[in-house]
XYZ file of C-alpha atoms in Angstrom:
122
model
C 124.477 181.554 100.300
C 127.450 179.513 101.774
C 126.075 180.219 105.697
C 122.946 178.575 104.738
C 124.286 175.490 103.197
C 126.506 175.086 106.125
C 123.816 175.853 108.519
C 121.498 173.013 106.616
C 124.639 170.494 106.379
C 125.298 171.273 110.367
C 121.392 170.591 111.231
C 121.487 167.353 109.118
C 124.338 166.281 110.985
C 122.728 166.873 114.281
C 119.780 165.146 113.092
C 121.654 162.079 112.200
C 123.794 162.122 115.600
C 120.332 162.563 117.471
C 118.815 159.582 115.262
C 121.727 157.489 115.972
C 121.709 158.129 119.407
C 117.806 157.491 119.599
C 118.354 154.297 117.963
C 120.842 153.082 120.204
C 118.893 153.941 123.084
C 115.996 151.667 121.536
C 118.374 148.816 121.204
C 119.675 148.939 124.663
C 116.375 149.143 126.188
C 114.982 146.197 123.941
C 118.028 144.027 125.305
C 117.523 145.251 128.910
C 113.637 143.989 128.439
C 114.771 140.662 126.773
C 117.180 140.002 129.749
C 114.446 140.556 132.392
C 112.242 138.524 130.215
C 114.631 135.744 130.303
C 115.140 135.824 133.996
C 111.563 135.904 134.786
C 110.647 132.719 132.390
C 114.007 131.054 134.019
C 112.321 131.626 137.640
C 109.499 129.851 136.437
C 110.858 126.607 135.274
C 111.504 123.894 137.533
C 114.887 123.788 139.344
C 117.623 121.205 138.553
C 117.542 117.846 140.038
C 119.378 117.564 143.295
C 122.124 114.769 143.817
C 119.960 112.560 145.649
C 117.358 112.510 142.824
C 120.071 111.272 140.179
C 119.626 107.498 139.433
C 122.050 105.239 141.386
C 124.191 102.318 140.228
C 122.787 98.926 140.624
C 123.959 97.088 143.637
C 125.503 94.176 141.262
C 127.932 96.934 140.004
C 127.970 98.740 136.613
C 126.212 97.658 133.759
C 128.670 96.100 131.145
C 128.683 96.424 127.530
C 127.320 93.321 125.512
C 128.584 92.518 122.123
C 127.200 90.201 119.887
C 127.084 89.286 115.918
C 123.992 90.358 114.136
C 122.531 88.817 110.947
C 119.636 90.174 108.777
C 116.324 88.952 109.392
C 114.576 88.261 106.148
C 111.001 89.268 105.555
C 108.814 86.388 104.914
C 107.183 85.674 101.847
C 103.500 85.504 101.349
C 102.139 81.937 100.413
C 100.380 83.392 97.618
C 101.403 86.329 95.224
C 98.129 88.113 95.872
C 98.272 87.751 99.229
C 99.678 90.520 101.331
C 101.527 90.069 104.826
C 100.142 92.081 107.928
C 102.222 93.965 110.179
C 101.916 91.236 112.828
C 103.484 88.662 110.493
C 106.286 90.850 109.613
C 109.145 90.832 112.402
C 109.604 93.860 114.652
C 113.580 94.194 114.085
C 115.304 94.150 110.986
C 118.140 92.018 112.565
C 118.629 88.975 114.736
C 121.035 87.232 116.731
C 123.309 85.284 114.845
C 123.909 81.544 115.828
C 127.447 82.037 114.889
C 129.109 84.239 117.520
C 132.600 84.284 116.174
C 133.654 87.784 115.133
C 135.001 87.683 111.487
C 138.502 88.651 110.794
C 140.168 90.171 107.840
C 142.348 87.459 106.112
C 145.602 88.551 104.624
C 145.329 88.928 100.934
C 141.600 89.963 100.947
C 140.405 93.070 100.188
C 141.125 96.097 102.379
C 139.524 99.204 103.188
C 139.558 100.460 99.460
C 138.614 97.343 97.941
C 141.545 96.814 96.157
C 142.380 93.236 97.127
C 146.186 93.497 96.715
C 148.767 94.001 99.492
C 149.272 97.841 98.531
C 152.718 97.526 97.446
C 153.658 98.674 93.773
């Protein structure tokens, strides 16, 4: 009885090792197939642009950053409450260029980043 159970246990272990080996081969084969498929797809894609295809800097030099103060562009009100605005009557942008281009600065004693309004000293 003991030898039969040992033989069954050994055969079950052998089947387990064989199953793990076959599973590993299947996974390795799937990975090799995926890499080959990726290489084939990559070859069909257009090549990266050459340096001569890249955009060039304008003759006037690099484009500089521009800063301007913006203010909200209010939505116009309809003449009559029953009348509704059509899309061409509403402005395209939510902001417009401000007439006052001086940047607002923090005043001493005004609120700070947390809105306390104090100097921060206790």
